[in-house]
Each structure stands twice: as structure tokens, then as C-alpha cells.
Coordinates of C-alpha atoms and ligand atoms in Angstrom, one line a residue:
X27 CA 112.8 119.8 129.4
X28 CA 115.1 121.1 126.7
X29 CA 114.9 124.9 126.5
X30 CA 117.4 125.3 123.7
X31 CA 118.9 122.9 121.2
X32 CA 122.2 121.5 122.3
X33 CA 125.0 122.1 119.9
X34 CA 126.9 119.4 118.1
X35 CA 124.3 116.7 118.2
X36 CA 123.5 115.0 114.9
X37 CA 120.2 116.2 113.3
X38 CA 117.4 113.9 112.6
X39 CA 114.6 115.1 110.4
X40 CA 111.4 113.2 110.1
X41 CA 108.9 113.7 107.3
X42 CA 105.4 112.6 108.2
X43 CA 104.0 112.9 111.7
X44 CA 102.0 109.7 111.7
X45 CA 101.9 106.4 113.5
X46 CA 105.0 104.7 112.3
X47 CA 107.2 107.8 112.5
X48 CA 106.3 108.9 115.9
X49 CA 106.5 105.4 117.2
X50 CA 110.1 105.3 115.9
X51 CA 110.8 108.6 117.8
X52 CA 109.3 107.3 121.0
X53 CA 111.5 104.2 120.8
X54 CA 114.5 106.3 120.0
X55 CA 113.9 108.7 122.9
X56 CA 113.4 105.7 125.2
X57 CA 116.7 104.0 124.4
X58 CA 118.9 107.0 123.4
X59 CA 117.4 110.2 124.8
X60 CA 119.1 113.4 123.7
X61 CA 121.1 111.6 121.0
X62 CA 119.6 113.6 118.2
X63 CA 118.4 117.1 117.6
X64 CA 115.0 116.2 116.2
X65 CA 112.8 118.1 113.7
X66 CA 109.4 116.8 112.5
X67 CA 107.4 117.9 109.5
X68 CA 103.7 116.9 109.4
X69 CA 101.3 117.8 106.6
X70 CA 98.3 117.4 108.9
X71 CA 97.7 120.3 111.3
X72 CA 97.4 117.9 114.2
X73 CA 99.7 116.3 116.8
X74 CA 100.3 112.5 116.6
X75 CA 96.9 110.7 116.8
X76 CA 95.7 107.1 116.5
X77 CA 94.6 106.9 112.9
X78 CA 93.0 103.5 113.6
X79 CA 90.5 105.1 115.9
X80 CA 89.1 107.4 113.2
X81 CA 86.5 104.7 112.7
X82 CA 85.1 104.9 116.3
X83 CA 85.2 108.7 115.9
X84 CA 83.2 108.5 112.8
X85 CA 80.7 106.2 114.5
X86 CA 80.3 108.7 117.3
X87 CA 81.9 106.4 119.9
X88 CA 85.0 108.5 120.5
X89 CA 86.0 112.1 120.0
X90 CA 89.0 113.5 118.2
X91 CA 90.5 114.5 121.6
X92 CA 90.3 110.9 122.8
X93 CA 92.5 109.7 120.0
X94 CA 95.5 112.0 120.4
X95 CA 98.4 109.8 121.3
X96 CA 101.1 112.5 121.9
X97 CA 99.8 116.0 122.4
X98 CA 101.6 119.3 121.5
X99 CA 103.4 119.2 124.9
X100 CA 105.0 115.9 124.2
X101 CA 107.0 117.4 121.4
X102 CA 108.0 120.3 123.6
X103 CA 108.9 118.2 126.5
X104 CA 111.2 116.1 124.3
X105 CA 112.8 119.1 122.7
X106 CA 111.4 118.2 119.2
X107 CA 110.9 121.0 116.7
X108 CA 107.5 120.4 115.2
X109 CA 106.4 122.0 111.9
X110 CA 102.8 120.9 111.8
X111 CA 100.5 121.6 108.9
X112 CA 103.6 121.8 106.6
X113 CA 104.1 119.4 103.8
X114 CA 107.7 118.7 102.7
X115 CA 107.9 119.4 99.0
X116 CA 111.6 118.8 98.2
X117 CA 114.7 117.2 99.7
X118 CA 118.2 118.2 98.4
X119 CA 120.1 115.0 99.1
X120 CA 123.5 116.6 98.2
X121 CA 123.1 119.5 100.7
X122 CA 120.9 117.4 103.0
X123 CA 118.2 120.0 103.2
X124 CA 114.5 119.4 103.5
X125 CA 112.1 122.1 102.3
X126 CA 108.4 122.5 103.2
X127 CA 105.6 124.1 101.2
X128 CA 105.9 127.4 103.2
X129 CA 109.6 127.6 102.6
X130 CA 110.7 126.3 106.0
X131 CA 114.0 124.4 105.7
X132 CA 115.9 122.0 107.9
X133 CA 119.2 120.3 107.5
X134 CA 119.7 116.6 108.4
X135 CA 122.3 114.1 109.2
X136 CA 119.7 111.3 109.2
X137 CA 116.4 111.5 107.5
X138 CA 113.3 109.4 108.4
X139 CA 110.7 109.1 105.7
X140 CA 107.3 108.1 107.0
X141 CA 104.8 109.5 104.6
X142 CA 102.2 106.7 104.9
X143 CA 99.8 106.0 102.1
X144 CA 97.1 107.8 100.2
X145 CA 93.7 106.4 99.3
X146 CA 93.2 105.2 95.7
X147 CA 90.8 107.6 94.0
X148 CA 89.3 105.6 91.1
X149 CA 90.0 107.2 87.7
X150 CA 86.3 107.6 86.8
X151 CA 84.4 110.6 85.5
X152 CA 83.1 112.7 88.4
X153 CA 85.8 111.7 90.9
X154 CA 86.6 115.4 91.5
X155 CA 83.0 116.4 92.4
X156 CA 82.4 117.9 95.8
X157 CA 81.3 115.2 98.3
X158 CA 83.7 112.6 96.8
X159 CA 86.5 111.7 99.3
X160 CA 88.9 109.0 100.4
X161 CA 89.1 107.9 104.0
X162 CA 92.5 108.5 105.6
X163 CA 92.7 111.3 108.0
X164 CA 90.9 113.7 110.4
X165 CA 89.9 116.0 107.5
X166 CA 88.2 113.1 105.7
X167 CA 86.5 112.1 108.9
X168 CA 85.2 115.6 109.7
X169 CA 84.0 115.9 106.1
X170 CA 82.0 112.7 106.5
X171 CA 80.6 113.9 109.9
X172 CA 79.5 117.2 108.3
X173 CA 78.0 115.5 105.3
X174 CA 75.9 113.2 107.7
X175 CA 74.5 116.4 109.4
X176 CA 73.2 117.8 106.1
X177 CA 72.8 115.0 103.7
X178 CA 71.0 111.7 103.6
X179 CA 72.5 109.2 101.2
X180 CA 76.0 107.8 101.0
X181 CA 77.8 105.3 98.7
X182 CA 80.9 103.6 99.9
X183 CA 83.0 102.1 97.2
X184 CA 84.9 99.1 98.5
X185 CA 83.7 96.4 100.9
X186 CA 87.1 95.9 102.7
X187 CA 88.0 96.7 106.2
X188 CA 88.1 100.5 105.7
X189 CA 84.9 100.6 103.6
X190 CA 82.9 98.7 106.1
X191 CA 84.1 100.8 109.0
X192 CA 83.2 103.9 107.0
X193 CA 79.8 102.5 106.1
X194 CA 79.0 101.6 109.7
X195 CA 80.1 105.0 110.9
X196 CA 77.9 106.9 108.4
X197 CA 75.0 104.6 109.1
X198 CA 75.4 105.2 112.8
X199 CA 75.2 108.9 112.0
X200 CA 71.9 108.5 110.3
X201 CA 72.8 108.1 106.6
X202 CA 71.4 105.6 104.2
X203 CA 74.4 103.7 103.1
X204 CA 75.1 101.5 100.1
X205 CA 78.4 99.6 99.8
X206 CA 79.4 98.9 96.3
X207 CA 81.9 96.0 96.2
X208 CA 83.6 94.5 93.2
X209 CA 84.3 91.1 94.7
X210 CA 81.9 88.2 95.3
X211 CA 82.1 88.5 99.0
X212 CA 83.1 91.2 101.6
X213 CA 86.7 91.6 102.9
X214 CA 87.9 88.8 100.6
X215 CA 91.5 89.5 101.6
X216 CA 90.6 88.7 105.2
X217 CA 87.6 86.4 105.2
X218 CA 86.4 83.3 103.4
X219 CA 83.0 83.3 101.8
X220 CA 81.2 81.6 104.8
X221 CA 82.5 84.2 107.3
X222 CA 81.8 87.1 104.9
X223 CA 78.2 85.9 104.4
X224 CA 77.6 86.1 108.2
X225 CA 79.1 89.5 108.2
X226 CA 77.0 90.8 105.4
X227 CA 73.8 89.4 106.9
X228 CA 74.6 91.2 110.2
X229 CA 75.4 94.5 108.4
X230 CA 72.2 94.2 106.3
X231 CA 70.2 93.7 109.5
X232 CA 71.7 96.9 110.8
X233 CA 70.5 98.7 107.7
X234 CA 73.5 98.8 105.3
X235 CA 72.7 97.9 101.7
X236 CA 75.1 96.1 99.4
X237 CA 75.8 95.9 95.7
X238 CA 78.1 92.9 95.2
X239 CA 80.1 92.2 92.1
X240 CA 79.3 95.7 91.0
X241 CA 81.6 98.3 89.5
X242 CA 81.2 102.1 89.7
X243 CA 81.5 103.5 86.2
X244 CA 80.9 107.2 86.8
X245 CA 79.8 109.7 89.5
X246 CA 77.2 112.2 88.5
X247 CA 76.9 115.7 89.8
X248 CA 74.4 118.5 90.4
X249 CA 74.6 122.0 88.8
X250 CA 76.6 123.1 91.8
X251 CA 79.1 120.3 91.2
X252 CA 78.2 118.2 94.2
X253 CA 77.9 114.5 93.6
X254 CA 74.3 113.3 93.4
X255 CA 74.6 109.7 92.1
X256 CA 76.9 106.8 91.4
X257 CA 76.4 105.0 88.1
X258 CA 77.2 101.3 87.9
X259 CA 78.7 99.5 84.9
X260 CA 75.3 97.8 84.4
X261 CA 73.6 101.2 84.1
X262 CA 72.0 101.3 87.5
X263 CA 72.2 104.6 89.4
X264 CA 72.4 104.9 93.1
X265 CA 71.5 108.3 94.6
X266 CA 74.4 109.6 96.7
X267 CA 75.2 113.0 98.3
X268 CA 78.5 111.6 99.6
X269 CA 80.8 109.0 98.0
X270 CA 83.6 107.5 100.0
X271 CA 86.3 105.7 98.0
X272 CA 87.7 102.9 100.1
X273 CA 89.1 100.9 97.2
X274 CA 92.6 100.5 98.4
X275 CA 95.7 102.5 99.4
X276 CA 99.0 103.3 97.7
X277 CA 102.2 104.1 99.5
X278 CA 102.8 107.9 99.4
X279 CA 106.0 108.0 97.4
X280 CA 105.7 111.2 95.5
X281 CA 108.5 112.9 97.5
X282 CA 110.7 109.7 97.4
X283 CA 110.4 109.7 93.6
X284 CA 111.4 113.3 93.4
X285 CA 114.4 112.5 95.7
X286 CA 115.4 109.8 93.2
X287 CA 115.2 107.1 95.8
X288 CA 114.7 103.6 94.6
X289 CA 110.9 103.1 94.6
X290 CA 108.9 100.1 93.5
X291 CA 105.5 99.9 95.1
X292 CA 107.0 101.6 98.1
X293 CA 110.4 103.1 99.0
X294 CA 112.7 100.1 99.0
X295 CA 114.4 99.5 102.3
X296 CA 116.8 96.9 103.7
X297 CA 116.5 94.9 107.0
X298 CA 117.6 98.0 109.0
X299 CA 115.0 100.1 107.3
X300 CA 117.5 102.2 105.5
X301 CA 116.7 103.0 101.9
X302 CA 118.8 101.0 99.5
X303 CA 119.7 104.2 97.7
X304 CA 120.9 106.3 100.6
X305 CA 122.1 104.9 103.9
X306 CA 121.4 108.2 105.7
X307 CA 117.7 108.0 104.8
X308 CA 115.4 105.5 106.6
X309 CA 111.8 104.7 105.6
X310 CA 109.3 103.2 107.9
X311 CA 105.6 102.6 107.8
X312 CA 103.2 102.2 104.9
X313 CA 105.5 104.1 102.5
X314 CA 108.3 101.6 102.9
X315 CA 108.7 98.4 100.9
X316 CA 110.6 95.6 102.7
X317 CA 111.4 92.3 101.0
X318 CA 108.8 93.1 98.4
X319 CA 106.0 94.0 100.9
X320 CA 104.5 97.3 101.8
X321 CA 102.3 96.8 104.9
X322 CA 98.9 98.4 105.5
X323 CA 98.4 97.7 109.2
X324 CA 99.9 99.1 112.3
X325 CA 101.5 96.1 114.0
X326 CA 104.2 95.5 111.4
X327 CA 105.0 99.2 111.3
X328 CA 105.6 99.2 115.1
X329 CA 108.0 96.3 114.6
X330 CA 109.8 98.3 111.9
X331 CA 109.9 101.4 114.2
X332 CA 111.7 99.4 116.8
X333 CA 114.4 98.2 114.4
X334 CA 114.8 101.7 112.8
X335 CA 115.1 103.3 116.3
X336 CA 117.7 100.7 117.4
X337 CA 119.7 101.4 114.3
X338 CA 119.5 105.2 114.6
X339 CA 120.6 104.8 118.2
X340 CA 123.5 102.6 117.0
X341 CA 122.2 99.9 119.4
X342 CA 123.0 96.4 118.4
X343 CA 122.3 94.8 115.1
X344 CA 118.5 94.4 115.2
X345 CA 117.1 93.3 111.9
X346 CA 113.6 93.4 110.6
X347 CA 112.6 90.1 109.0
X348 CA 109.0 91.0 107.9
X349 CA 105.8 90.5 109.8
X350 CA 102.8 88.1 109.9
X351 CA 99.6 90.1 110.1
X352 CA 96.2 89.6 111.6
X353 CA 93.0 91.6 111.1
X354 CA 90.0 92.7 113.3
X355 CA 87.1 94.8 112.2
X356 CA 86.2 97.8 114.5
X357 CA 82.5 97.7 114.1
X358 CA 80.9 97.5 117.6
X359 CA 79.2 94.2 118.3
X360 CA 80.9 92.4 115.4
X361 CA 83.6 90.0 116.3
X362 CA 85.9 89.0 113.5
X363 CA 89.5 87.9 113.3
X364 CA 91.6 86.5 110.6
X365 CA 95.3 85.7 110.1
X366 CA 97.7 83.9 107.8
X367 CA 96.6 81.6 105.1
X368 CA 92.9 81.4 106.1
X369 CA 91.7 80.2 102.7
X370 CA 93.6 76.9 102.9
X371 CA 93.4 74.6 99.8
X372 CA 96.0 72.3 98.3
X373 CA 97.6 70.1 100.9
X374 CA 96.1 72.1 103.8
X375 CA 93.8 70.5 106.3
X376 CA 90.8 72.6 107.5
X377 CA 89.0 72.3 110.8
X378 CA 85.7 74.1 110.5
X379 CA 82.9 74.9 113.1
X380 CA 79.9 76.5 111.5
X381 CA 76.9 77.5 113.7
X382 CA 74.9 80.0 111.6
X383 CA 72.0 80.1 114.1
X384 CA 74.4 81.6 116.7
X385 CA 76.3 83.5 114.1
X386 CA 79.6 81.7 114.9
X387 CA 82.0 80.4 112.3
X388 CA 85.6 79.3 112.9
X389 CA 88.0 77.9 110.4
X390 CA 91.5 76.8 111.3
X391 CA 94.0 75.8 108.5
X392 CA 96.7 73.3 109.3
X393 CA 99.6 72.4 107.0
X394 CA 101.9 69.6 108.1
X395 CA 101.7 69.9 111.9
X396 CA 101.5 73.7 111.9
X397 CA 98.6 76.1 112.2
X398 CA 99.0 78.4 109.2
X399 CA 95.7 80.3 109.1
X400 CA 92.6 81.2 111.1
X401 CA 89.4 82.9 110.3
X402 CA 86.9 83.5 113.1
X403 CA 83.5 85.2 113.1
X404 CA 81.2 85.7 116.1
X405 CA 83.6 84.3 118.7
X406 CA 87.2 85.6 118.5
X407 CA 88.2 84.9 122.1
X408 CA 91.0 82.6 121.0
X409 CA 92.2 84.7 118.1
X410 CA 95.3 85.9 120.0
X411 CA 96.3 82.4 121.0
X412 CA 95.9 81.1 117.4
X413 CA 97.9 84.1 116.2
X414 CA 100.6 83.2 118.6
X415 CA 100.7 79.6 117.5
X416 CA 100.8 80.7 113.9
X417 CA 103.6 83.3 114.4
X418 CA 105.7 80.9 116.4
X419 CA 105.2 78.1 113.9
X420 CA 104.9 75.6 116.8
X421 CA 103.8 72.1 116.2
X422 CA 100.1 71.7 117.0
X423 CA 100.2 67.9 116.5
X424 CA 99.4 67.3 120.2
X425 CA 96.6 69.8 120.2
X426 CA 95.0 68.8 117.0
X427 CA 91.8 67.4 118.6
X428 CA 91.2 70.2 121.0
X429 CA 92.5 73.2 118.9
X430 CA 89.0 74.3 117.9
X431 CA 87.9 74.6 121.5
X432 CA 90.5 77.2 122.2
X433 CA 93.3 77.4 124.7
X434 CA 93.0 75.2 127.7
X435 CA 94.0 77.4 130.6
X436 CA 93.7 74.8 133.4
X437 CA 97.0 74.4 135.2
X438 CA 97.7 70.8 134.0
X439 CA 97.3 72.1 130.4
X440 CA 100.1 74.7 130.5
X441 CA 102.8 72.2 129.9
X442 CA 101.1 70.9 126.8
X443 CA 100.7 74.3 125.2
Ligands
FAD514 C1 90.1 104.8 109.2 C2 91.2 103.9 109.3 C3 91.2 102.7 110.1 C4 92.3 101.9 110.3 N1 92.1 100.8 111.1 C5 93.2 100.0 111.3 C6 93.1 98.9 112.1 O1 92.1 98.6 112.7 N2 94.2 98.1 112.3 C7 95.4 98.4 111.7 O2 96.4 97.7 112.0 N3 95.5 99.5 110.9 C8 94.4 100.3 110.6 N4 94.5 101.3 109.8 C9 95.8 101.6 109.1 C10 96.8 102.3 110.0 O3 96.2 103.5 110.4 C11 98.0 102.6 109.2 O4 98.7 101.4 108.9 C12 99.0 103.5 109.9 O5 98.5 104.7 110.3 C13 100.2 103.8 109.0 O6 101.2 104.6 109.6 P1 102.2 105.5 108.8 O7 103.0 106.3 109.8 O8 102.9 104.7 107.8 O9 101.2 106.5 108.0 P2 100.3 107.6 108.6 O10 99.8 107.3 109.9 O11 99.3 107.8 107.5 O12 101.2 108.9 108.7 C14 101.8 109.5 107.6 C15 101.7 111.0 107.8 O13 102.6 111.6 106.9 C16 102.1 112.8 106.4 N5 102.7 113.2 105.2 C17 102.7 112.5 104.0 N6 103.5 113.2 103.1 C18 104.1 114.2 103.7 C19 105.0 115.2 103.4 N7 105.5 115.3 102.1 N8 105.4 116.1 104.3 C20 104.9 116.0 105.6 N9 104.0 115.1 106.0 C21 103.6 114.2 105.1 C22 100.6 112.4 106.3 O14 99.8 113.6 106.2 C23 100.4 111.6 107.5 O15 100.0 112.4 108.6 C24 93.5 102.2 109.6 C25 93.5 103.3 108.8 C26 92.5 104.2 108.6 C27 92.6 105.4 107.7

């Protein structure tokens, strides 16, 4: 336990107390404990929690306490000064001073930007009514749980991963939920039409209604300025006391802009996660853009965190080369996995197993002799193995005929796989 800050250590200030940032600190503390005098600013008034698990919290399957990853004592034990519930509003790069909304200041030698993303709020009339929210943090989740106690009808805009998890959670809490989706099928960035059709059927059977290829044109309010309906572009109105916008995320780069860092979609970083503008400043997580990509899932951010921590510790020459991602849906009882180029097409070969009666669909996409994509619904037991094959880019020529049946774990098969 560090009772007082040791003198003379370089100062590391982190902005954003979220998943990527704290993971970087954990790595750093593991490989180079005591190297930095660490200060953290977090806009949310909470210690580090697992944002992914907000969906099971909303669905009533876990509590907020269950999802805390590093409690208040973790910061204290590691000698970290935490300014929680304080948003950083300016950074003076010349003086190397960070300033929060309450006037708290901290000076840095190294700065770690990990401000995450913000939900896209559609620019439509009524988007500022009470009862209209995005889905990103504990406050949004609590707002939805409260709404479900007192109100009946919810509209979720967006039939992607987040939208469907929100819809499921609200439905589990007793609301009548309609998902409004612009695309022709659900989760089109992760599923092909066949898998998405199975998913939609399952969710409809559970009581969620869908408006496909529909666009919300305006939100209508009551006299007390609470939302009461969503109007579609075709004129239909859907009654709603709560509207959740899950129509995408944008890297949170407001501060980076103000700091005059090079920002495109996200804050542009190099392979050591240093911003290309200022080598003292690192960016990790959803706010960062690496080789043109700003990720929106945790696994790549953890890979970034490791490289950034190594660099901050001046350990070796680890480089981040980008990540291949995979997706699962956290709706209890629905097994779904997808990774890579699951749509196929062109010169790709597809192996498909379709068993609608049992609700199982599997598609593997092969290009040359490599597995390049997988989309699984109903039985995802082999998802991890397919993902491993895909990431490693190994030849599957010898496995071609048995690939669909999953990994052969018998002893004689080990050599072959
Ligand atoms: C409901 C939900 C379910 C999800 N499910 C999955 C899943 O199943 N799988 C998966 O891989 N990913 C999932 N994600 C995405 C995953 O949570 C994110 O990829 C991850 O949290 C990003 O980490 P981050 O550190 O970049 O951002 P965050 O975890 O969002 O942390 C950023 C933090 O910075 C704070 N901040 C921003 N600006 C400032 C400032 N100026 N000053 C101080 N603090 C600031 C924010 O308040 C926030 O606390 C889900 C996300 C949500 C919302």
C-alpha cells in the first residue's frame, strides 16, 4: 500500500476510467509496478466496471455490484489518485496540465486518453424529449430500469447487437418492446440473412415486435415533454414511453479535438498507441483510430492495452498490428457467433448447414485453403475453434470435409489440427 506519493516518479494521467484504460493500468502495474505516479479522471461516478455486462443487469440477471471489476479499494491499494465523477474539459499540452469540470488539475509526463464512445443520437425532432436515451453506461441502464417500473411501451431504434440486448432486457422487465430497424435483416454487420431470420423468429416468439426497413422520422411528446410516440417515415406512429437509440456509436473525441490532436473518425495513433500528434499522449480503446479502424468491441481494446502498457513501461518493442474480431449476443438462451468475412461471395466457397426445425444454422466461408469467416446460430460450441483457425490463417485443406462437424478432440486427431 502506498500511503503517500513517492517523489520523482514520472506522472501518468489517464482520462476515462473505462474498460480499455483500466486494463492498460492493470497491465502496467503488473509489469512495472511503482513506475508512475498515476492519476485517473473518470466522468462516471463509479469505479471500473464491466460495461459489457450492463445487458445482463438490464435483463435482471446480474446486479450493478456484480459487474464491478476494480472496486474503490483497488485504486487505493495501487496508490492511484482517482477523481471520479469528474469530466476533463481541457488539456494544456504546452504546460502538460489536465483540468476537470470542477477545476481539479493534474500535471502529466505521459497522458493516456481513453474516453470511449458516445451513442449516436439521431438528429430528428423530439430527440431531446424526456424518456429518449442512448445505451452506454450505468446511468442509461438505471434510467431504463426505472422506466420499466412505471411505463409500458418502449421503442428501440436499431436492431444491432446493442439494440437487441436493450430490447431483450426491457422485455424481460415487462415492457412491450418494438425494435425499429433500417436494414432488411437484424445485425447485418454480424449475421447473414438466414441466421438473422432465425434470430428474429426466436425474439418474436419471446414477445418482441419488429419494424424492418423502417426509419424513425420524429419523436412525439406529451404536454410534460415526455416522449409518447415514434413516427415512422411512412407515417405510422408507434406508442412509446421510452425510446432507446441504439443506432451506432461515435468515438468520443471532443476533448481530443480541443487539444488539437489529429482526429479522423477517432484519435489517430501509431502501432505503439501513441497519438501521431504528440508522443507523450497515448490513446487506447474506442476513442482511438489505428490503421484506419476504430474498434467497438472489448477484445481488440485489451490487445491495445497490452501494447500501450508495454510501451509506457519501456518494455520491449511490442507493436499493435490490428485485430480480427468476433461477436456474440448476450441474450440468454440464444447462441450466436460470427467472425471475419461471414458473407462470402466472389471467389469464396461456402459450407452451409441449415436445420430450421432445430433452429441451427452454420456457415463457414473458405477462400483459397483458409477459413475466412464463420456465422453460427443455435450451436456455437465450435465458434472459438473456428475463430482460432481464422485468426491464425492456418490451412484447412486437410480438414475441409470435417470442418463443419467441429473440432475432433480425440487423441489421434490432435496432430491433424
Ligand atoms: C450495453 C453494452 C453491451 C456491450 N456488449 C459488448 C459485448 O458483448 N462484447 C464486446 O466486445 N463489447 C461490448 N460492448 C462494447 C464495450 O463495452 C466497449 O467496447 C468498451 O467498453 C470500450 O472501452 P473504452 O475504455 O474504450 O470505453 P468505455 O468503457 O466507454 O470508457 C470510457 C470512459 O471514459 C469516460 N470519459 C469520456 N470522456 C471523458 C472525459 N472528458 N473526462 C473523464 N472521463 C471521460 C466515460 O464516461 C467512460 O466511463 C458493449 C457496450 C455496451 C454499452
